[in-house]
Coordinates of C-alpha atoms in Angstrom, one line a residue:
Chain A
M6 CA 165.0 85.5 128.1
K7 CA 165.6 85.2 124.4
A8 CA 168.1 82.4 125.0
L9 CA 165.6 80.6 127.2
L10 CA 163.0 80.9 124.6
L11 CA 165.3 79.4 122.0
I12 CA 166.1 76.5 124.3
V13 CA 162.4 75.9 124.9
L14 CA 161.7 76.1 121.2
S15 CA 164.5 73.7 120.3
F16 CA 163.0 71.2 122.7
L17 CA 159.6 71.7 121.2
S18 CA 160.9 71.0 117.8
V19 CA 162.6 67.8 118.8
P20 CA 159.7 65.5 118.4
A21 CA 159.0 66.9 114.9
M22 CA 162.6 66.4 113.8
A23 CA 162.7 62.9 115.2
S24 CA 159.7 61.7 113.2
E25 CA 160.5 60.1 109.8
A26 CA 158.5 62.4 107.6
E27 CA 156.2 65.3 108.0
L28 CA 153.3 66.3 105.8
S29 CA 154.2 69.0 103.3
G30 CA 151.3 71.3 102.7
S31 CA 152.7 72.6 99.5
N32 CA 153.3 69.2 98.0
T33 CA 149.9 68.0 99.1
A34 CA 148.3 71.0 97.5
W35 CA 150.0 70.4 94.2
I36 CA 149.2 66.7 94.1
L37 CA 145.5 67.5 95.0
T38 CA 145.6 69.8 92.0
S39 CA 147.3 67.3 89.8
T40 CA 144.8 64.6 90.7
A41 CA 142.0 66.8 89.5
L42 CA 144.0 67.6 86.3
V43 CA 144.5 63.9 85.5
L44 CA 140.8 63.1 86.0
L45 CA 140.1 66.0 83.6
M46 CA 142.1 64.0 81.0
T47 CA 139.6 61.1 81.0
L48 CA 136.5 63.0 81.9
P49 CA 136.0 65.1 79.7
G50 CA 139.3 65.1 77.8
L51 CA 139.6 61.6 76.4
A52 CA 135.8 61.2 76.2
L53 CA 135.4 64.2 73.9
F54 CA 138.6 63.4 71.9
Y55 CA 137.4 59.9 71.2
G56 CA 133.7 60.9 71.0
G57 CA 134.3 63.2 68.1
L58 CA 136.2 60.6 66.2
V59 CA 133.4 58.0 66.0
R60 CA 130.3 58.1 63.8
R61 CA 127.3 60.0 65.0
K62 CA 125.5 56.8 66.0
N63 CA 128.2 55.8 68.5
I64 CA 129.0 59.0 70.3
L65 CA 127.1 58.1 73.5
S66 CA 128.6 54.7 73.7
I67 CA 132.1 56.3 73.9
L68 CA 131.1 58.8 76.5
M69 CA 129.4 56.0 78.5
Q70 CA 132.4 53.7 78.3
C71 CA 134.6 56.5 79.6
F72 CA 132.2 57.2 82.5
A73 CA 131.6 53.5 83.3
I74 CA 135.3 52.8 83.3
A75 CA 135.9 55.7 85.6
G76 CA 133.4 54.1 88.0
I77 CA 134.7 50.5 87.7
S78 CA 138.4 51.4 88.0
S79 CA 137.8 53.7 91.0
V80 CA 135.9 51.0 92.9
L81 CA 138.3 48.2 92.0
W82 CA 141.3 50.4 92.8
L83 CA 139.9 51.0 96.3
V84 CA 139.0 47.4 96.9
V85 CA 142.1 45.7 95.7
G86 CA 143.9 47.4 92.8
Y87 CA 145.9 49.8 94.8
S88 CA 147.1 47.0 97.1
L89 CA 148.1 44.8 94.2
A90 CA 150.1 47.7 92.6
F91 CA 151.6 49.4 95.6
G92 CA 151.4 46.8 98.4
E93 CA 154.8 45.5 99.3
G94 CA 154.4 42.0 97.9
N95 CA 157.2 40.6 95.8
D96 CA 159.0 41.5 92.5
W97 CA 156.0 40.6 90.4
I98 CA 152.9 41.8 92.3
G99 CA 151.9 43.6 95.4
D100 CA 149.8 42.0 98.2
F101 CA 146.5 42.3 99.9
S102 CA 147.9 44.4 102.8
K103 CA 146.2 47.6 101.6
V104 CA 142.9 46.1 100.5
M105 CA 140.1 48.6 101.1
M106 CA 142.7 51.1 102.3
N107 CA 143.3 48.8 105.3
G108 CA 145.5 50.5 107.9
I109 CA 145.5 53.8 106.1
S110 CA 144.1 56.7 108.0
K111 CA 143.9 60.3 107.1
D112 CA 147.2 60.8 108.9
T113 CA 149.1 58.1 107.1
L114 CA 151.7 59.5 104.8
S115 CA 153.3 58.3 101.6
G116 CA 156.5 60.3 101.4
D117 CA 155.4 63.7 102.6
I118 CA 151.8 63.7 101.2
P119 CA 148.8 61.8 102.6
E120 CA 148.7 58.2 101.4
S121 CA 145.0 58.7 100.7
L122 CA 146.1 61.4 98.2
F123 CA 148.8 59.2 96.6
M124 CA 146.2 56.4 96.2
L125 CA 143.7 58.8 94.7
F126 CA 146.3 60.3 92.3
Q127 CA 147.2 56.8 91.2
M128 CA 143.6 56.0 90.8
T129 CA 143.2 58.6 88.1
F130 CA 146.0 56.8 86.2
A131 CA 144.1 53.5 86.7
I132 CA 141.0 55.2 85.2
I133 CA 142.6 56.6 82.1
T134 CA 144.6 53.5 81.1
P135 CA 141.6 51.2 80.4
A136 CA 139.7 54.2 79.0
L137 CA 142.5 54.7 76.4
I138 CA 141.9 51.1 75.2
I139 CA 138.3 51.7 74.1
G140 CA 139.6 53.5 71.0
G141 CA 140.8 50.1 69.7
Y142 CA 137.4 48.4 69.8
A143 CA 135.1 51.4 69.4
E144 CA 131.8 51.2 67.5
R145 CA 131.3 47.4 67.7
I146 CA 131.7 45.9 71.2
K147 CA 128.9 45.0 73.6
F148 CA 128.7 47.3 76.6
K149 CA 128.8 44.4 79.1
A150 CA 132.0 43.1 77.4
V151 CA 133.6 46.6 78.0
L152 CA 132.7 46.4 81.7
L153 CA 134.0 42.9 82.2
F154 CA 137.1 43.4 80.1
S155 CA 138.1 46.8 81.7
G156 CA 137.7 45.5 85.3
I157 CA 139.6 42.3 84.8
W158 CA 142.3 44.0 82.7
L159 CA 142.9 46.6 85.4
L160 CA 143.6 44.0 88.0
A161 CA 145.4 41.5 85.7
V162 CA 147.5 43.8 83.5
Y163 CA 147.6 47.3 84.9
A164 CA 148.1 46.6 88.5
P165 CA 151.0 44.1 88.1
I166 CA 152.9 46.3 85.6
A167 CA 152.4 49.4 87.8
H168 CA 154.0 47.3 90.6
W169 CA 156.9 46.2 88.4
V170 CA 157.7 49.8 87.5
W171 CA 156.4 52.0 90.3
G172 CA 155.6 49.6 93.2
G173 CA 159.2 48.4 93.9
G174 CA 158.9 45.5 91.5
W175 CA 161.6 43.9 89.3
L176 CA 161.8 46.6 86.7
A177 CA 162.1 49.3 89.4
K178 CA 165.0 47.3 90.8
L179 CA 166.7 47.2 87.4
G180 CA 166.6 51.0 87.4
I181 CA 163.9 51.5 84.8
Y182 CA 162.9 55.1 84.0
D183 CA 159.2 55.6 83.5
F184 CA 158.4 58.9 85.1
A185 CA 154.6 59.2 84.5
G186 CA 153.6 56.0 82.7
G187 CA 155.2 55.5 79.2
I188 CA 155.2 51.8 80.0
V189 CA 152.5 51.6 82.7
V190 CA 149.9 53.6 80.8
H191 CA 150.7 54.1 77.2
I192 CA 152.4 50.8 76.2
T193 CA 149.9 48.7 78.1
A194 CA 146.9 50.6 76.7
G195 CA 148.3 50.7 73.1
V196 CA 149.2 47.0 73.0
A197 CA 145.9 46.1 74.6
A198 CA 144.0 48.2 72.0
L199 CA 145.9 46.5 69.2
V200 CA 145.2 43.0 70.5
A201 CA 141.5 43.9 71.1
A202 CA 141.2 45.2 67.5
L203 CA 142.7 42.0 66.2
V204 CA 140.6 39.7 68.4
I205 CA 137.3 41.6 67.8
G206 CA 137.9 42.2 64.2
P207 CA 137.4 45.3 62.0
R208 CA 134.2 47.3 62.0
H209 CA 131.8 46.2 59.3
G210 CA 132.8 47.9 56.0
F211 CA 136.4 48.6 57.1
P212 CA 138.5 49.6 55.2
K213 CA 136.3 50.3 52.2
T214 CA 133.5 52.3 53.7
P215 CA 134.4 55.8 54.8
M216 CA 134.1 56.1 58.6
M217 CA 134.7 59.7 59.0
P218 CA 134.9 61.5 62.4
H219 CA 131.5 62.9 63.2
N220 CA 132.5 66.0 65.1
L221 CA 136.1 67.2 65.0
T222 CA 135.2 70.3 67.0
M223 CA 134.5 67.9 69.9
T224 CA 137.8 66.1 69.2
V225 CA 139.8 69.3 69.3
T226 CA 138.1 70.4 72.5
G227 CA 139.0 67.0 74.1
A228 CA 142.5 67.3 72.8
G229 CA 142.9 70.7 74.4
L230 CA 141.7 69.3 77.7
L231 CA 144.1 66.4 77.4
W232 CA 147.0 68.9 76.9
V233 CA 146.0 70.8 80.0
G234 CA 145.4 67.6 82.1
W235 CA 148.8 66.2 81.1
F236 CA 150.4 68.9 83.2
G237 CA 149.0 67.1 86.2
F238 CA 149.8 63.7 84.7
N239 CA 153.5 64.4 84.3
G240 CA 154.0 67.4 86.6
G241 CA 152.2 65.6 89.4
S242 CA 154.3 62.5 89.0
A243 CA 157.2 64.4 90.7
L244 CA 154.9 64.0 93.8
A245 CA 156.2 67.3 95.0
A246 CA 155.8 71.0 94.2
N247 CA 159.4 71.5 93.2
G248 CA 161.9 71.9 90.4
D249 CA 161.3 68.3 89.2
A250 CA 157.6 69.1 88.7
S251 CA 158.1 72.3 86.9
M252 CA 160.8 70.8 84.7
A253 CA 158.5 67.9 83.9
M254 CA 155.7 70.2 83.1
L255 CA 158.0 72.3 80.8
V256 CA 159.3 69.4 78.8
T257 CA 155.7 68.0 78.6
H258 CA 154.6 71.2 77.0
I259 CA 157.5 71.5 74.7
S260 CA 157.1 68.0 73.4
A261 CA 153.3 68.4 72.8
A262 CA 153.9 71.6 70.9
M263 CA 156.7 70.1 68.8
G264 CA 154.6 66.9 68.1
A265 CA 151.7 69.0 66.9
L266 CA 153.9 71.1 64.6
T267 CA 155.7 68.1 63.2
W268 CA 152.6 66.1 62.4
A269 CA 151.0 69.1 60.7
A270 CA 154.2 69.8 58.8
I271 CA 154.4 66.2 57.5
E272 CA 150.8 66.4 56.3
W273 CA 151.4 69.8 54.7
K274 CA 154.3 68.5 52.8
K275 CA 152.7 65.2 51.9
F276 CA 149.1 66.2 51.2
G277 CA 149.3 69.9 50.6
K278 CA 147.4 70.9 53.7
A279 CA 147.9 70.8 57.5
S280 CA 144.8 69.2 59.0
V281 CA 143.4 70.0 62.4
L282 CA 143.0 66.4 63.3
G283 CA 146.7 65.9 62.3
A284 CA 147.8 68.7 64.6
V285 CA 146.0 67.5 67.6
T286 CA 147.0 63.9 67.0
G287 CA 150.6 65.0 66.8
M288 CA 150.1 66.8 70.1
V289 CA 148.8 63.7 71.8
A290 CA 151.7 61.7 70.3
G291 CA 154.1 64.3 71.7
L292 CA 152.5 64.0 75.1
G293 CA 152.5 60.2 75.2
T294 CA 156.1 60.1 74.1
I295 CA 157.5 62.5 76.6
T296 CA 155.5 60.9 79.5
P297 CA 158.1 58.3 80.5
A298 CA 160.9 60.8 80.0
S299 CA 159.4 63.8 81.5
G300 CA 161.2 63.8 84.9
F301 CA 164.6 62.9 83.4
V302 CA 165.2 65.0 80.3
G303 CA 165.7 68.6 79.7
P304 CA 163.9 70.9 77.3
G305 CA 166.4 70.2 74.5
G306 CA 165.7 66.5 74.8
A307 CA 162.0 67.2 74.9
L308 CA 162.2 69.1 71.6
V309 CA 163.8 66.2 69.9
I310 CA 161.4 63.7 71.5
G311 CA 158.4 65.8 70.3
L312 CA 159.8 65.9 66.8
L313 CA 160.5 62.2 66.7
A314 CA 157.0 61.5 68.2
G315 CA 155.4 63.5 65.3
I316 CA 157.3 61.6 62.7
V317 CA 157.3 58.1 64.0
C318 CA 153.7 58.1 65.2
F319 CA 152.5 59.6 61.9
Y320 CA 154.0 56.8 59.9
A321 CA 153.0 54.2 62.4
T322 CA 149.4 55.3 62.1
V323 CA 149.4 55.1 58.3
Y324 CA 151.2 51.7 58.4
I325 CA 148.9 50.0 60.9
K326 CA 145.7 51.2 59.4
Q327 CA 146.4 51.5 55.7
T328 CA 149.1 48.9 55.1
L329 CA 148.3 46.3 57.6
K330 CA 144.6 47.1 57.5
I331 CA 144.2 46.6 61.2
D332 CA 141.1 48.5 62.5
D333 CA 142.5 49.9 65.7
S334 CA 139.7 52.3 65.2
L335 CA 140.9 55.4 66.9
D336 CA 144.6 54.7 66.4
V337 CA 145.4 53.9 70.0
F338 CA 148.5 51.7 69.3
P339 CA 150.2 53.9 66.8
V340 CA 149.7 57.1 68.8
H341 CA 149.9 55.9 72.5
G342 CA 151.7 52.5 72.2
V343 CA 154.3 53.6 69.7
G344 CA 154.7 56.9 71.5
G345 CA 155.1 55.1 74.8
I346 CA 157.7 52.7 73.3
L347 CA 159.6 55.5 71.6
G348 CA 159.7 57.7 74.7
T349 CA 160.6 54.8 77.0
L350 CA 163.6 54.1 74.7
L351 CA 164.5 57.8 74.2
V352 CA 164.7 58.5 78.0
G353 CA 167.6 56.2 78.0
V354 CA 169.3 58.5 75.6
F355 CA 168.3 62.0 76.7
A356 CA 168.7 61.4 80.4
S357 CA 172.4 61.5 79.6
T358 CA 174.2 64.5 81.1
S359 CA 176.8 64.7 78.3
L360 CA 174.6 65.8 75.3
G361 CA 175.2 69.5 75.6
V362 CA 172.0 71.5 75.4
F363 CA 170.1 68.2 74.9
S364 CA 171.3 66.8 78.2
G365 CA 169.1 65.4 80.9
F366 CA 169.5 64.8 84.6
G367 CA 171.5 61.5 84.6
F368 CA 170.9 57.8 84.6
A369 CA 169.4 55.7 87.3
D370 CA 171.4 54.7 90.4
G371 CA 173.9 52.0 89.5
I372 CA 173.7 52.6 85.7
A373 CA 176.7 54.4 84.3
T374 CA 176.3 54.5 80.6
M375 CA 173.7 55.3 78.0
A376 CA 173.8 51.7 76.7
G377 CA 173.2 50.4 80.2
Q378 CA 170.1 52.6 80.6
V379 CA 168.8 51.9 77.1
K380 CA 169.2 48.2 77.8
V381 CA 167.0 48.4 80.9
Q382 CA 164.5 50.5 79.0
L383 CA 164.3 47.8 76.3
I384 CA 163.8 45.0 78.8
G385 CA 160.9 47.0 80.2
I386 CA 159.4 47.6 76.8
V387 CA 159.6 44.0 75.7
A388 CA 158.4 42.6 79.0
S389 CA 155.4 44.9 79.1
I390 CA 154.5 44.3 75.5
V391 CA 154.7 40.5 75.9
Y392 CA 152.8 40.4 79.2
T393 CA 150.1 42.8 78.1
A394 CA 149.6 41.1 74.7
A395 CA 149.3 37.6 76.2
V396 CA 147.1 38.5 79.2
T397 CA 144.9 40.9 77.2
W398 CA 144.3 38.2 74.6
L399 CA 143.4 35.7 77.3
I400 CA 141.0 38.1 79.0
L401 CA 139.3 38.9 75.7
K402 CA 138.7 35.2 75.1
V403 CA 137.3 34.6 78.6
V404 CA 135.1 37.7 78.4
G405 CA 134.0 36.6 74.9
L406 CA 132.8 33.3 76.5
M407 CA 131.1 35.1 79.3
T408 CA 129.2 37.5 77.1
G409 CA 128.3 35.1 74.2
G410 CA 130.7 37.0 71.9
L411 CA 132.4 40.3 72.3
R412 CA 130.6 41.9 69.4
V413 CA 127.2 43.2 68.7
S414 CA 125.4 41.7 65.7
L415 CA 125.9 43.2 62.2
E416 CA 122.4 44.6 62.3
Q417 CA 123.1 46.2 65.7
E418 CA 126.4 47.6 64.6
T419 CA 124.7 49.2 61.6
T420 CA 122.1 50.8 63.8
G421 CA 124.8 52.1 66.2
L422 CA 125.7 51.4 69.8
D423 CA 123.9 54.4 71.2
L424 CA 120.5 53.0 70.4
I425 CA 121.4 49.3 70.7
E426 CA 123.2 49.5 74.1
H427 CA 121.7 52.5 75.7
D428 CA 118.4 53.3 74.1
E429 CA 119.4 56.9 73.6
S430 CA 120.6 59.1 70.7
G431 CA 123.4 61.6 71.0
Y432 CA 121.6 64.1 68.8
N433 CA 118.0 64.9 68.3
L434 CA 118.3 67.9 66.0
Chain B
M28 CA 104.4 78.0 31.6
K29 CA 107.8 76.7 32.4
L30 CA 109.6 75.7 35.6
I31 CA 113.3 76.8 35.6
T32 CA 115.4 74.7 38.0
A33 CA 118.9 76.0 38.5
I34 CA 121.7 74.4 40.5
I35 CA 124.3 76.9 41.5
K36 CA 127.3 77.4 43.7
P37 CA 126.2 78.5 47.2
F38 CA 128.4 81.6 47.2
K39 CA 126.7 82.9 44.0
L40 CA 123.2 82.9 45.6
D41 CA 123.2 86.6 46.4
D42 CA 124.3 87.6 42.9
V43 CA 121.7 85.4 41.3
R44 CA 119.0 86.7 43.6
E45 CA 119.9 90.3 42.7
A46 CA 119.9 89.6 38.9
L47 CA 116.5 87.9 39.1
S48 CA 115.1 90.8 41.1
E49 CA 116.3 93.2 38.4
I50 CA 114.4 91.4 35.6
G51 CA 111.3 91.2 37.8
V52 CA 111.1 87.7 39.0
D53 CA 108.5 87.7 41.7
G54 CA 109.1 84.5 43.6
L55 CA 111.3 81.5 43.8
T56 CA 111.9 78.4 45.9
L57 CA 115.3 77.7 47.3
T58 CA 116.6 74.4 48.6
E59 CA 120.1 73.5 50.0
V60 CA 121.1 70.4 48.1
K61 CA 124.1 68.1 47.5
G62 CA 125.3 66.6 44.3
F63 CA 128.0 66.2 41.7
G64 CA 128.6 66.6 38.0
R65 CA 131.8 66.7 36.1
Q66 CA 133.4 68.4 39.1
K67 CA 133.0 65.1 41.0
G68 CA 133.5 65.5 44.7
H69 CA 136.5 66.3 46.8
T70 CA 138.7 64.4 49.1
E71 CA 139.1 64.7 52.8
L72 CA 142.0 63.4 54.8
Y73 CA 141.8 62.1 58.3
R74 CA 145.1 61.0 59.9
G75 CA 146.5 60.3 56.4
A76 CA 143.4 58.2 55.3
E77 CA 141.8 59.6 52.2
Y78 CA 138.0 59.7 52.0
S79 CA 136.4 60.8 48.8
V80 CA 133.3 62.9 49.3
D81 CA 131.1 62.6 46.2
F82 CA 128.4 65.1 47.1
L83 CA 129.2 68.8 47.1
P84 CA 126.9 71.4 48.6
K85 CA 124.8 73.3 46.0
M86 CA 121.8 75.6 46.0
K87 CA 118.7 74.6 44.0
L88 CA 116.4 77.4 42.8
E89 CA 113.0 76.7 41.3
I90 CA 111.2 79.5 39.4
A91 CA 107.9 79.2 37.6
V92 CA 107.6 81.7 34.7
E93 CA 105.5 82.5 31.6
T94 CA 107.0 80.8 28.6
S95 CA 107.9 84.1 27.0
F96 CA 110.0 85.1 30.0
V97 CA 112.1 81.9 30.1
E98 CA 114.9 83.2 28.0
R99 CA 115.6 86.3 30.1
V100 CA 115.5 84.4 33.3
V101 CA 117.9 81.8 32.0
E102 CA 120.2 84.5 30.7
A103 CA 120.2 86.3 34.1
I104 CA 121.0 83.2 36.0
T105 CA 123.7 82.1 33.6
T106 CA 125.4 85.5 33.7
S107 CA 125.2 86.0 37.5
A108 CA 126.1 82.4 38.5
R109 CA 129.1 81.9 36.2
T110 CA 132.6 81.9 37.5
G111 CA 134.1 80.1 34.5
K112 CA 135.4 77.3 36.7
I113 CA 134.2 73.7 37.0
G114 CA 131.1 73.2 39.2
D115 CA 129.2 76.3 38.2
G116 CA 126.0 74.3 38.0
K117 CA 123.1 73.7 35.5
I118 CA 119.8 75.1 34.5
F119 CA 116.9 72.8 33.6
V120 CA 113.7 74.1 31.9
T121 CA 110.6 71.9 32.1
S122 CA 107.0 72.4 31.2
I123 CA 104.3 73.0 33.8
D124 CA 100.9 71.5 33.2
Q125 CA 99.0 73.4 35.8
I126 CA 99.5 76.0 38.5
V127 CA 97.1 76.9 41.3
R128 CA 97.5 79.7 43.8
I129 CA 96.1 78.1 47.0
R130 CA 94.9 81.3 48.7
T131 CA 92.8 82.6 45.8
G132 CA 92.2 79.6 43.6
E133 CA 93.7 81.5 40.6
T134 CA 95.2 79.2 38.0
D135 CA 98.0 79.0 35.5
N136 CA 99.6 82.3 34.3
S137 CA 97.7 84.4 36.7
A138 CA 98.8 82.2 39.6
I139 CA 102.6 82.6 38.8

């Protein structure tokens, strides 16, 4: 009887074994969770982080830009963005096969999770990336320019580069390592913010007038939410609830902690005190820098990456703003862009299996040496910088023409964007 | 009749209040103010960028007294507000032309 039961059961299991993939409940549960965590990074994490850094008269404009971008990116991602990034297409761009989720039902799988979930998880990345850019042009841009720029940028810059790296494009074929978006998210956002800051020009009074953060409590709250959300960002990028995810999460945490300590220590040494803003900025630098490396390096590598993130991003911030006098207002390029570049480069080093306690999990298929992996990483860095800079510049020029200039008038800038663009005040105390 | 205006460090307020009570000061007006003297301001650092903040928080006390009482009040404030460090504040003594107690209509010394 028992033997008969086994035979029957084995027959019953045949169809399941024959199918290509089966939905994994555990993986699905984890990516559902990660998706929520990544959305937490933008709303409310980034919104509060950036919101506290601007002057009181512009707080609502920052919150509104984050919310509006979440809306625009979500809709565009559904309509065509996901298809352009993850449709088969060619080496350079996806296609229109998945427009409006065409052909994707609730039973369609991507790996062993629902494709609807993969698409949604990726959508949260497509939300935070243009939202990161607003830090470059904060406090002086027209709201309609933000809407147009963010939408066009998502389709013309983010989607193609996501395809190059994650959608089976040319960088993916070269064996590039970008686990959770060092190139796709941080380099593109950082470079775009720098270009936007240059095209739009500095805030009136920069750099002579003090433009101090209006509420660092808000900034620290947002930074805390970013740290937590980043667990989904990097841990979720394993697309499974497994050792890759937990190791990615561990290295993410280590790098953030080390970045915070390093930045604070530099300030302590240099200025006599460790500032709170410095600590949280170092943390974000550590997070941005570990992002591309998070699935490929071990905790030892993460410690070094966090340390270098703190040092390099600190000096980059001082250099861009105080030496070059570029008003990348909330330091998007030095923190995210430079962090993304640094991490994308360092993953080529710390993925190596021969660095003792600093070893990672090996190079990409077909790449045998550290030099080989670093070379591919460099190609990715240069290509993404050049493409992002050129196309972002073009988009800004076009949007400038469409909106009669990207900036509000001097009088409006002095009054503040909350009243000028939204007819509201953040505080009525 | 004199008006004594004293600018003091905020953390000295309780000491000054106590000293004034001891010598029998009946009333005063307190304002939270900002300003600077030889102490100048202080600097704040945000991501390595230095901002100088010129105006420091201070407390301003205004006390109307009979002329004969001025010296004791000034003495009490000076003693109780002093730390010996820069930024302890200043006391100004000015003349008052007229005082009226609104409730009763009393004037001058009897209105203090």
